[in-house]
Structures are given as structure tokens and as C-alpha cells.
PDB file of C-alpha atoms and ligand atoms in Angstrom:
ATOM      1  CA  MET E 895     -87.416  77.115-183.471  1.00 88.00           C
ATOM      2  CA  ARG E 896     -88.547  73.511-183.902  1.00 96.00           C
ATOM      3  CA  THR E 897     -87.949  71.975-187.337  1.00 98.00           C
ATOM      4  CA  GLN E 898     -90.802  72.883-189.699  1.00 98.00           C
ATOM      5  CA  ILE E 899     -91.568  70.523-192.582  1.00 98.00           C
ATOM      6  CA  ALA E 900     -93.620  70.660-195.776  1.00 98.00           C
ATOM      7  CA  ALA E 901     -93.944  67.006-196.789  1.00 98.00           C
ATOM      8  CA  ALA E 902     -95.481  65.978-200.093  1.00 98.00           C
ATOM      9  CA  ASN E 903     -97.143  62.579-200.287  1.00 98.00           C
ATOM     10  CA  TRP E 904     -97.495  61.652-203.946  1.00 98.00           C
ATOM     11  CA  LYS E 905     -99.148  58.323-203.023  1.00 98.00           C
ATOM     12  CA  MET E 906     -99.583  56.094-206.114  1.00 98.00           C
ATOM     13  CA  ASN E 907     -99.816  59.020-208.523  1.00 98.00           C
ATOM     14  CA  LEU E 908     -97.705  60.362-211.408  1.00 98.00           C
ATOM     15  CA  THR E 909     -95.572  58.548-213.967  1.00 98.00           C
ATOM     16  CA  TYR E 910     -91.807  58.827-213.642  1.00 98.00           C
ATOM     17  CA  ARG E 911     -91.754  61.632-216.249  1.00 98.00           C
ATOM     18  CA  GLN E 912     -94.598  63.510-214.566  1.00 98.00           C
ATOM     19  CA  GLY E 913     -92.782  63.200-211.266  1.00 98.00           C
ATOM     20  CA  GLU E 914     -89.610  64.679-212.761  1.00 98.00           C
ATOM     21  CA  GLU E 915     -91.588  67.574-214.245  1.00 98.00           C
ATOM     22  CA  LEU E 916     -93.372  68.324-210.977  1.00 98.00           C
ATOM     23  CA  LEU E 917     -90.120  68.273-209.054  1.00 98.00           C
ATOM     24  CA  ASP E 918     -88.468  70.561-211.625  1.00 98.00           C
ATOM     25  CA  GLU E 919     -91.336  73.019-211.362  1.00 98.00           C
ATOM     26  CA  ILE E 920     -91.014  73.162-207.585  1.00 98.00           C
ATOM     27  CA  LEU E 921     -87.216  73.402-207.595  1.00 98.00           C
ATOM     28  CA  ASP E 922     -87.317  76.094-210.302  1.00 97.00           C
ATOM     29  CA  ALA E 923     -89.204  78.268-207.830  1.00 97.00           C
ATOM     30  CA  ASP E 924     -85.884  78.477-205.933  1.00 95.00           C
ATOM     31  CA  ILE E 925     -87.493  78.842-202.537  1.00 96.00           C
ATOM     32  CA  PRO E 926     -84.823  79.708-200.008  1.00 89.00           C
ATOM     33  CA  LEU E 927     -85.339  77.603-196.896  1.00 96.00           C
ATOM     34  CA  GLU E 928     -84.259  78.742-193.467  1.00 97.00           C
ATOM     35  CA  ALA E 929     -82.077  76.449-191.360  1.00 97.00           C
ATOM     36  CA  HIS E 930     -85.073  75.090-189.419  1.00 98.00           C
ATOM     37  CA  GLN E 931     -87.198  74.394-192.519  1.00 98.00           C
ATOM     38  CA  ARG E 932     -87.337  71.188-194.579  1.00 98.00           C
ATOM     39  CA  VAL E 933     -89.166  70.055-197.699  1.00 98.00           C
ATOM     40  CA  VAL E 934     -89.717  66.326-198.099  1.00 98.00           C
ATOM     41  CA  PHE E 935     -91.073  64.419-201.099  1.00 98.00           C
ATOM     42  CA  ALA E 936     -92.575  61.022-200.257  1.00 98.00           C
ATOM     43  CA  VAL E 937     -92.564  59.327-203.633  1.00 98.00           C
ATOM     44  CA  PRO E 938     -93.091  55.808-205.019  1.00 98.00           C
ATOM     45  CA  PHE E 939     -90.118  53.477-204.470  1.00 98.00           C
ATOM     46  CA  PRO E 940     -88.978  53.408-208.141  1.00 98.00           C
ATOM     47  CA  TYR E 941     -88.584  57.217-208.120  1.00 98.00           C
ATOM     48  CA  LEU E 942     -86.481  57.536-204.963  1.00 98.00           C
ATOM     49  CA  ILE E 943     -83.068  57.488-206.620  1.00 98.00           C
ATOM     50  CA  MET E 944     -84.143  60.025-209.248  1.00 98.00           C
ATOM     51  CA  VAL E 945     -85.617  62.369-206.614  1.00 98.00           C
ATOM     52  CA  ASN E 946     -82.562  62.038-204.385  1.00 97.00           C
ATOM     53  CA  SER E 947     -80.257  62.904-207.247  1.00 97.00           C
ATOM     54  CA  GLU E 948     -82.405  65.908-208.294  1.00 97.00           C
ATOM     55  CA  LEU E 949     -82.242  67.162-204.707  1.00 97.00           C
ATOM     56  CA  ALA E 950     -78.530  66.523-204.262  1.00 94.00           C
ATOM     57  CA  ASP E 951     -77.573  70.193-204.579  1.00 92.00           C
ATOM     58  CA  GLU E 952     -80.536  71.563-202.625  1.00 94.00           C
ATOM     59  CA  ASN E 953     -80.254  72.467-198.975  1.00 93.00           C
ATOM     60  CA  ASN E 954     -82.900  70.939-196.700  1.00 97.00           C
ATOM     61  CA  TYR E 955     -84.825  69.155-199.462  1.00 98.00           C
ATOM     62  CA  PHE E 956     -85.172  65.376-199.014  1.00 98.00           C
ATOM     63  CA  ALA E 957     -86.722  62.327-200.631  1.00 98.00           C
ATOM     64  CA  ALA E 958     -88.828  60.000-198.484  1.00 98.00           C
ATOM     65  CA  ALA E 959     -90.170  56.502-198.901  1.00 98.00           C
ATOM     66  CA  GLN E 960     -93.919  56.094-198.369  1.00 98.00           C
ATOM     67  CA  ASN E 961     -93.457  52.870-196.427  1.00 98.00           C
ATOM     68  CA  CYS E 962     -90.897  50.267-195.454  1.00 97.00           C
ATOM     69  CA  SER E 963     -91.032  46.679-194.291  1.00 98.00           C
ATOM     70  CA  ASP E 964     -91.473  45.652-190.673  1.00 98.00           C
ATOM     71  CA  LYS E 965     -89.000  42.840-191.407  1.00 98.00           C
ATOM     72  CA  ARG E 966     -85.247  43.259-191.472  1.00 98.00           C
ATOM     73  CA  SER E 967     -84.546  41.166-194.600  1.00 98.00           C
ATOM     74  CA  GLY E 968     -85.290  37.799-196.149  1.00 98.00           C
ATOM     75  CA  ALA E 969     -88.056  35.983-197.987  1.00 98.00           C
ATOM     76  CA  TYR E 970     -90.671  38.756-198.086  1.00 98.00           C
ATOM     77  CA  THR E 971     -91.385  39.170-201.783  1.00 98.00           C
ATOM     78  CA  GLY E 972     -92.373  42.689-202.751  1.00 97.00           C
ATOM     79  CA  GLU E 973     -91.165  44.310-199.554  1.00 98.00           C
ATOM     80  CA  VAL E 974     -88.535  47.052-199.217  1.00 98.00           C
ATOM     81  CA  SER E 975     -86.436  47.169-196.062  1.00 98.00           C
ATOM     82  CA  ALA E 976     -85.154  50.130-194.083  1.00 98.00           C
ATOM     83  CA  GLU E 977     -81.625  48.916-194.759  1.00 98.00           C
ATOM     84  CA  MET E 978     -82.294  49.042-198.520  1.00 98.00           C
ATOM     85  CA  LEU E 979     -83.516  52.618-198.165  1.00 98.00           C
ATOM     86  CA  GLN E 980     -80.441  53.476-196.136  1.00 98.00           C
ATOM     87  CA  SER E 981     -78.261  51.968-198.863  1.00 98.00           C
ATOM     88  CA  ILE E 982     -79.592  54.513-201.379  1.00 98.00           C
ATOM     89  CA  ASN E 983     -79.253  57.391-198.878  1.00 98.00           C
ATOM     90  CA  ILE E 984     -82.910  57.904-198.054  1.00 98.00           C
ATOM     91  CA  ARG E 985     -83.331  59.953-194.890  1.00 98.00           C
ATOM     92  CA  TYR E 986     -87.109  59.877-194.296  1.00 98.00           C
ATOM     93  CA  ALA E 987     -89.898  57.294-194.503  1.00 98.00           C
ATOM     94  CA  VAL E 988     -93.621  57.753-193.943  1.00 98.00           C
ATOM     95  CA  ILE E 989     -94.793  55.058-191.545  1.00 98.00           C
ATOM     96  CA  GLY E 990     -98.367  54.082-190.734  1.00 98.00           C
ATOM     97  CA  HIS E 991    -100.273  56.267-193.170  1.00 98.00           C
ATOM     98  CA  SER E 992    -103.976  55.646-192.602  1.00 96.00           C
ATOM     99  CA  GLU E 993    -104.289  54.194-196.116  1.00 96.00           C
ATOM    100  CA  ARG E 994    -101.709  51.559-195.194  1.00 97.00           C
ATOM    101  CA  ARG E 995    -103.406  50.905-191.875  1.00 97.00           C
ATOM    102  CA  GLU E 996    -106.761  50.499-193.624  1.00 95.00           C
ATOM    103  CA  TYR E 997    -105.931  48.744-196.918  1.00 96.00           C
ATOM    104  CA  PHE E 998    -102.866  46.778-195.802  1.00 96.00           C
ATOM    105  CA  SER E 999    -103.920  46.000-192.243  1.00 96.00           C
ATOM    106  CA  GLU E1000    -100.925  47.647-190.590  1.00 97.00           C
ATOM    107  CA  THR E1001    -101.135  47.390-186.824  1.00 97.00           C
ATOM    108  CA  ASN E1002     -99.626  49.602-184.133  1.00 97.00           C
ATOM    109  CA  GLN E1003     -97.315  46.697-183.267  1.00 97.00           C
ATOM    110  CA  ALA E1004     -96.042  46.291-186.862  1.00 98.00           C
ATOM    111  CA  LEU E1005     -95.486  50.056-186.977  1.00 98.00           C
ATOM    112  CA  ALA E1006     -93.383  49.866-183.832  1.00 98.00           C
ATOM    113  CA  GLN E1007     -91.153  47.443-185.753  1.00 98.00           C
ATOM    114  CA  LYS E1008     -91.024  49.676-188.822  1.00 98.00           C
ATOM    115  CA  ALA E1009     -90.150  52.727-186.752  1.00 98.00           C
ATOM    116  CA  ALA E1010     -87.425  50.798-184.905  1.00 98.00           C
ATOM    117  CA  LEU E1011     -85.861  49.532-188.132  1.00 98.00           C
ATOM    118  CA  CYS E1012     -85.928  53.035-189.648  1.00 98.00           C
ATOM    119  CA  LEU E1013     -84.315  54.629-186.610  1.00 97.00           C
ATOM    120  CA  GLU E1014     -81.655  51.942-186.558  1.00 97.00           C
ATOM    121  CA  ALA E1015     -80.922  52.716-190.222  1.00 98.00           C
ATOM    122  CA  GLY E1016     -80.660  56.459-189.579  1.00 97.00           C
ATOM    123  CA  ILE E1017     -83.982  57.135-191.326  1.00 98.00           C
ATOM    124  CA  THR E1018     -86.440  59.565-189.758  1.00 98.00           C
ATOM    125  CA  PRO E1019     -89.865  57.945-189.567  1.00 98.00           C
ATOM    126  CA  ILE E1020     -92.747  60.316-190.278  1.00 98.00           C
ATOM    127  CA  PHE E1021     -95.157  58.441-188.037  1.00 98.00           C
ATOM    128  CA  CYS E1022     -98.807  58.994-188.988  1.00 98.00           C
ATOM    129  CA  CYS E1023    -101.589  58.822-186.448  1.00 98.00           C
ATOM    130  CA  GLY E1024    -105.172  60.027-186.403  1.00 97.00           C
ATOM    131  CA  GLU E1025    -108.725  58.985-185.754  1.00 96.00           C
ATOM    132  CA  PRO E1026    -111.573  57.918-188.058  1.00 95.00           C
ATOM    133  CA  LEU E1027    -114.816  59.890-188.219  1.00 92.00           C
ATOM    134  CA  ASN E1028    -116.815  57.679-185.830  1.00 93.00           C
ATOM    135  CA  ILE E1029    -114.190  58.159-183.122  1.00 94.00           C
ATOM    136  CA  ARG E1030    -114.184  61.949-183.620  1.00 94.00           C
ATOM    137  CA  GLU E1031    -117.984  61.949-183.475  1.00 91.00           C
ATOM    138  CA  ALA E1032    -117.887  59.964-180.246  1.00 95.00           C
ATOM    139  CA  GLY E1033    -115.404  62.483-178.823  1.00 95.00           C
ATOM    140  CA  THR E1034    -112.823  59.789-177.972  1.00 97.00           C
ATOM    141  CA  GLN E1035    -110.117  60.941-180.407  1.00 97.00           C
ATOM    142  CA  ASN E1036    -107.574  61.746-177.687  1.00 98.00           C
ATOM    143  CA  ASN E1037    -107.607  58.231-176.259  1.00 98.00           C
ATOM    144  CA  TYR E1038    -107.503  56.733-179.732  1.00 98.00           C
ATOM    145  CA  VAL E1039    -104.430  58.712-180.771  1.00 98.00           C
ATOM    146  CA  LYS E1040    -102.751  58.187-177.398  1.00 98.00           C
ATOM    147  CA  THR E1041    -103.050  54.411-177.846  1.00 98.00           C
ATOM    148  CA  GLN E1042    -101.506  54.671-181.331  1.00 98.00           C
ATOM    149  CA  LEU E1043     -98.544  56.572-179.872  1.00 98.00           C
ATOM    150  CA  GLU E1044     -98.150  54.284-176.874  1.00 97.00           C
ATOM    151  CA  GLU E1045     -98.320  51.042-178.838  1.00 98.00           C
ATOM    152  CA  SER E1046     -96.005  52.125-181.639  1.00 98.00           C
ATOM    153  CA  LEU E1047     -93.540  54.554-180.116  1.00 97.00           C
ATOM    154  CA  PHE E1048     -93.298  54.193-176.373  1.00 97.00           C
ATOM    155  CA  GLY E1049     -90.823  51.317-176.477  1.00 96.00           C
ATOM    156  CA  PHE E1050     -88.098  53.748-177.560  1.00 96.00           C
ATOM    157  CA  SER E1051     -85.523  55.403-175.379  1.00 94.00           C
ATOM    158  CA  GLU E1052     -85.440  59.186-175.036  1.00 92.00           C
ATOM    159  CA  GLY E1053     -82.484  59.352-177.414  1.00 92.00           C
ATOM    160  CA  ARG E1054     -84.274  57.295-180.070  1.00 94.00           C
ATOM    161  CA  ILE E1055     -87.676  58.977-179.926  1.00 96.00           C
ATOM    162  CA  SER E1056     -86.034  62.333-180.592  1.00 94.00           C
ATOM    163  CA  GLY E1057     -85.313  61.077-184.115  1.00 94.00           C
ATOM    164  CA  ILE E1058     -88.953  60.901-185.185  1.00 98.00           C
ATOM    165  CA  VAL E1059     -91.499  63.198-186.787  1.00 98.00           C
ATOM    166  CA  ILE E1060     -95.198  62.755-186.054  1.00 98.00           C
ATOM    167  CA  ALA E1061     -97.956  63.525-188.546  1.00 98.00           C
ATOM    168  CA  TYR E1062    -101.428  63.932-187.094  1.00 98.00           C
ATOM    169  CA  GLU E1063    -103.875  63.078-189.857  1.00 96.00           C
ATOM    170  CA  PRO E1064    -107.546  62.833-188.915  1.00 96.00           C
ATOM    171  CA  ILE E1065    -108.804  60.210-191.351  1.00 93.00           C
ATOM    172  CA  TRP E1066    -112.033  62.106-191.958  1.00 91.00           C
ATOM    173  CA  ALA E1067    -109.966  64.960-193.402  1.00 88.00           C
ATOM    174  CA  ILE E1068    -107.714  62.977-195.755  1.00 86.00           C
ATOM    175  CA  GLY E1069    -108.586  63.485-199.404  1.00 81.00           C
ATOM    176  CA  THR E1070    -112.066  64.642-198.459  1.00 83.00           C
ATOM    177  CA  GLY E1071    -111.615  68.386-198.804  1.00 80.00           C
ATOM    178  CA  LYS E1072    -112.749  68.584-195.183  1.00 81.00           C
ATOM    179  CA  THR E1073    -109.949  70.173-193.150  1.00 83.00           C
ATOM    180  CA  ALA E1074    -109.743  70.158-189.373  1.00 86.00           C
ATOM    181  CA  THR E1075    -110.276  73.655-188.027  1.00 93.00           C
ATOM    182  CA  THR E1076    -107.199  75.382-186.683  1.00 94.00           C
ATOM    183  CA  GLU E1077    -108.686  74.888-183.203  1.00 95.00           C
ATOM    184  CA  GLN E1078    -109.124  71.132-183.736  1.00 95.00           C
ATOM    185  CA  ALA E1079    -105.601  70.805-185.138  1.00 96.00           C
ATOM    186  CA  GLN E1080    -103.935  72.868-182.413  1.00 97.00           C
ATOM    187  CA  GLU E1081    -105.880  71.068-179.683  1.00 97.00           C
ATOM    188  CA  MET E1082    -104.804  67.612-180.892  1.00 98.00           C
ATOM    189  CA  HIS E1083    -101.208  68.664-181.551  1.00 98.00           C
ATOM    190  CA  ALA E1084    -100.936  70.106-178.045  1.00 98.00           C
ATOM    191  CA  PHE E1085    -102.464  66.891-176.688  1.00 98.00           C
ATOM    192  CA  ILE E1086     -99.928  64.746-178.606  1.00 98.00           C
ATOM    193  CA  ARG E1087     -97.136  66.906-177.237  1.00 98.00           C
ATOM    194  CA  SER E1088     -98.492  66.487-173.712  1.00 98.00           C
ATOM    195  CA  VAL E1089     -98.579  62.696-174.149  1.00 98.00           C
ATOM    196  CA  LEU E1090     -94.952  62.787-175.312  1.00 98.00           C
ATOM    197  CA  GLU E1091     -94.077  65.013-172.390  1.00 98.00           C
ATOM    198  CA  GLY E1092     -95.724  62.614-169.935  1.00 97.00           C
ATOM    199  CA  LYS E1093     -93.508  59.798-171.159  1.00 97.00           C
ATOM    200  CA  TYR E1094     -90.277  61.528-172.206  1.00 97.00           C
ATOM    201  CA  GLY E1095     -90.252  64.931-170.499  1.00 97.00           C
ATOM    202  CA  ALA E1096     -90.719  68.479-171.750  1.00 97.00           C
ATOM    203  CA  ASP E1097     -87.409  68.881-173.588  1.00 96.00           C
ATOM    204  CA  VAL E1098     -87.983  65.847-175.802  1.00 97.00           C
ATOM    205  CA  ALA E1099     -91.663  66.708-176.396  1.00 97.00           C
ATOM    206  CA  GLU E1100     -90.843  70.299-177.314  1.00 97.00           C
ATOM    207  CA  ALA E1101     -88.312  69.212-179.935  1.00 97.00           C
ATOM    208  CA  ILE E1102     -90.425  66.692-181.894  1.00 98.00           C
ATOM    209  CA  PRO E1103     -92.048  68.156-185.018  1.00 98.00           C
ATOM    210  CA  ILE E1104     -95.757  67.386-185.307  1.00 98.00           C
ATOM    211  CA  LEU E1105     -97.153  67.869-188.820  1.00 98.00           C
ATOM    212  CA  TYR E1106    -100.822  68.241-189.678  1.00 97.00           C
ATOM    213  CA  GLY E1107    -102.271  66.267-192.600  1.00 96.00           C
ATOM    214  CA  GLY E1108    -105.766  66.262-194.056  1.00 94.00           C
ATOM    215  CA  SER E1109    -106.739  68.451-197.003  1.00 91.00           C
ATOM    216  CA  VAL E1110    -103.970  70.983-196.509  1.00 96.00           C
ATOM    217  CA  LYS E1111    -104.269  73.357-199.460  1.00 96.00           C
ATOM    218  CA  ALA E1112    -102.500  76.458-200.751  1.00 97.00           C
ATOM    219  CA  GLY E1113    -105.314  78.518-199.251  1.00 96.00           C
ATOM    220  CA  ASN E1114    -105.361  77.107-195.714  1.00 96.00           C
ATOM    221  CA  ALA E1115    -101.732  76.122-195.068  1.00 98.00           C
ATOM    222  CA  LYS E1116    -100.626  79.425-193.585  1.00 97.00           C
ATOM    223  CA  GLU E1117    -103.463  79.510-191.084  1.00 97.00           C
ATOM    224  CA  LEU E1118    -102.860  75.885-190.007  1.00 97.00           C
ATOM    225  CA  PHE E1119     -99.078  76.217-189.810  1.00 98.00           C
ATOM    226  CA  ARG E1120     -99.435  79.360-187.691  1.00 97.00           C
ATOM    227  CA  CYS E1121    -100.778  77.242-184.795  1.00 98.00           C
ATOM    228  CA  PRO E1122     -98.037  77.011-182.163  1.00 97.00           C
ATOM    229  CA  ASP E1123     -97.944  73.198-182.080  1.00 98.00           C
ATOM    230  CA  VAL E1124     -98.364  72.635-185.838  1.00 98.00           C
ATOM    231  CA  ASP E1125     -94.935  72.278-187.404  1.00 98.00           C
ATOM    232  CA  GLY E1126     -95.898  72.048-191.062  1.00 98.00           C
ATOM    233  CA  GLY E1127     -97.926  69.541-193.025  1.00 98.00           C
ATOM    234  CA  LEU E1128     -98.104  66.184-194.758  1.00 98.00           C
ATOM    235  CA  VAL E1129     -99.851  67.009-198.004  1.00 98.00           C
ATOM    236  CA  GLY E1130    -101.484  64.623-200.465  1.00 97.00           C
ATOM    237  CA  GLY E1131    -103.648  66.082-203.242  1.00 96.00           C
ATOM    238  CA  ALA E1132    -102.243  69.613-203.191  1.00 97.00           C
ATOM    239  CA  SER E1133     -98.670  68.333-203.411  1.00 98.00           C
ATOM    240  CA  LEU E1134     -99.381  67.103-206.941  1.00 98.00           C
ATOM    241  CA  ILE E1135     -99.926  70.670-208.187  1.00 98.00           C
ATOM    242  CA  GLY E1136     -96.632  72.527-208.404  1.00 98.00           C
ATOM    243  CA  ALA E1137     -97.987  76.051-207.843  1.00 98.00           C
ATOM    244  CA  ASP E1138     -99.989  74.898-204.825  1.00 98.00           C
ATOM    245  CA  PHE E1139     -97.162  73.013-203.153  1.00 98.00           C
ATOM    246  CA  ILE E1140     -94.875  76.023-203.707  1.00 98.00           C
ATOM    247  CA  LYS E1141     -97.395  78.166-201.781  1.00 98.00           C
ATOM    248  CA  ILE E1142     -97.541  75.525-199.056  1.00 98.00           C
ATOM    249  CA  ILE E1143     -93.738  75.593-198.709  1.00 98.00           C
ATOM    250  CA  HIS E1144     -93.915  79.385-198.460  1.00 98.00           C
ATOM    251  CA  SER E1145     -96.437  78.967-195.636  1.00 98.00           C
ATOM    252  CA  LEU E1146     -93.942  77.297-193.276  1.00 98.00           C
ATOM    253  CA  LYS E1147     -93.126  79.213-190.107  1.00 97.00           C
TER     254      LYS E1147
HETATM  255  C1  LIG C2605    -102.137  62.471-197.050  1.00 85.01           C
HETATM  256  O1  LIG C2605    -102.002  61.793-198.039  1.00 85.01           O
HETATM  257  O2  LIG C2605    -101.423  62.230-196.069  1.00 85.01           O
HETATM  258  C2  LIG C2605    -103.131  63.542-197.060  1.00 85.01           C
HETATM  259  C3  LIG C2605    -103.258  64.261-195.977  1.00 85.01           C
HETATM  260  O3  LIG C2605    -103.860  63.705-198.198  1.00 85.01           O
HETATM  261  P1  LIG C2605    -104.728  65.011-198.583  1.00 85.01           P
HETATM  262  O4  LIG C2605    -103.812  66.200-198.389  1.00 85.01           O
HETATM  263  O5  LIG C2605    -105.087  64.816-200.022  1.00 85.01           O
HETATM  264  O6  LIG C2605    -105.893  65.068-197.671  1.00 85.01           O
END
């Protein structure tokens, strides 16, 4: 079975203490994960070391950065490099979240750089893609997402691309309470897999986890994750509520 992932995206929420309490609540639930299942917490940079140390004794639980720089090192005040993340043993980084694309003008080309630097540092990029509402309404979402994949990921070799996770997040569903239907999610995930297959072949495409993101909740996670090409979720709002995220973890295939 392909790797299945429940990824929490705390965004710019929670104080350090609140973060510790939320993590404790989730870990206290003692959810046994199967070998193919992972739980990932994408937390603010200052919390990464704390989260990593809390997860040290847990199997298949990981901390993730929510971003990293597209530059290797140097005079880029305020930036955090992939190498810095590697140096504190971070194994995952969310790359290209739609909020970063929109508010921080991240381009597909800059994301190609970020993904390359992560992979070089042994960090799995959770590469976010997804269309805005006007594109969905125009019915051109497949082309839109294909371009995001091509411009950011298609410079990698077969060996390198196998180290990524993709998160399909339709922007119209993020933080809006409006979830894609299971049909819409499955259709786009299968399309993304077919695009990967066209470039890298069936074996590579079959192995890459594709997460769904966009108002995943305790009540709809099971139904979404049951879709054959949906390999878990990237979860914002509901990941801030311990009981809800616990249910979402339990919903993994
Ligand atoms: C996200 O932050 O990636 C996200 C999908 O948020 P929400 O679950 O709140 O829609």
C-alpha cells in the first residue's frame, strides 16, 4: 500500500505552550500507526525542535516546516534554508502552500528551487498545488494544475521525484468549509497521477502519495481518504482541535 499521511498544518496559530498541549493531547491518544501510515505536524519554525523532541519516541510521527527558502544560504534576512532544517533533523517541509503563493508571491519556478534544495537535504517536500475558484468555474483546473506540476517538479530525475509528496488543495476549499466532493477529489488525484505517469512512468506515479487538502474535517475525512487515489490529507483548521485531528488520523487507509 502507498504511504498514507495525515498532515496537520498549524499555519500561524497557537502559542508555544498551546502547541505543546495540543501535541500532548494527540500523542496521549496512543494511536497505533501501521507501517505505511504517517502523521506529520507542520508547525511554525520556532516550534520545530520541541515537536521533533516530543515525537522522538513515536514511530512514524514527524515534524515538518511550513516553508523553506529557495536560496541555499547567505544574506537573506528572515529566511530559513533547507540545510538549516536538515541540521535539526527535520524530514518534511510544506512547499508552495496557496497562502504562500498568494501572499508571498511564490512562483512555480521558485518552488522548483525549494523542492530541489529540500530533496538535496534529504527532506521530503509536501508540494501543494491546486486551482482558484475562477479556474474551477471555467473548467480549466486540469491544465492549471498540470502547469504547476510541470514548472515546479518536472526538472527532477525519476529517482529524485520519488522522494516527494503532493498535496492537491483546491484554493476554493481551503479554510472555507467548502470541501471538494469525493468525486472531484478522486478525479483530480487520478489526473495528477496520470500526469506523473506520462512523465515518469507508472511505477513512479503509483508510489507518490497525493494528499487532499481543503476543509478536511473529522466528519468527512474517512469518505475522502477512501478514494483510491487520495492518500490522506493536509489539514488546517481541524488539525488545531485535538479530538478532531485524532479522528482524522484514525481515518487513514
Ligand atoms: C491547509 O491549510 O492546507 C488547509 C487545507 O486548510 P483547511 O483544512 O482549514 O481548509
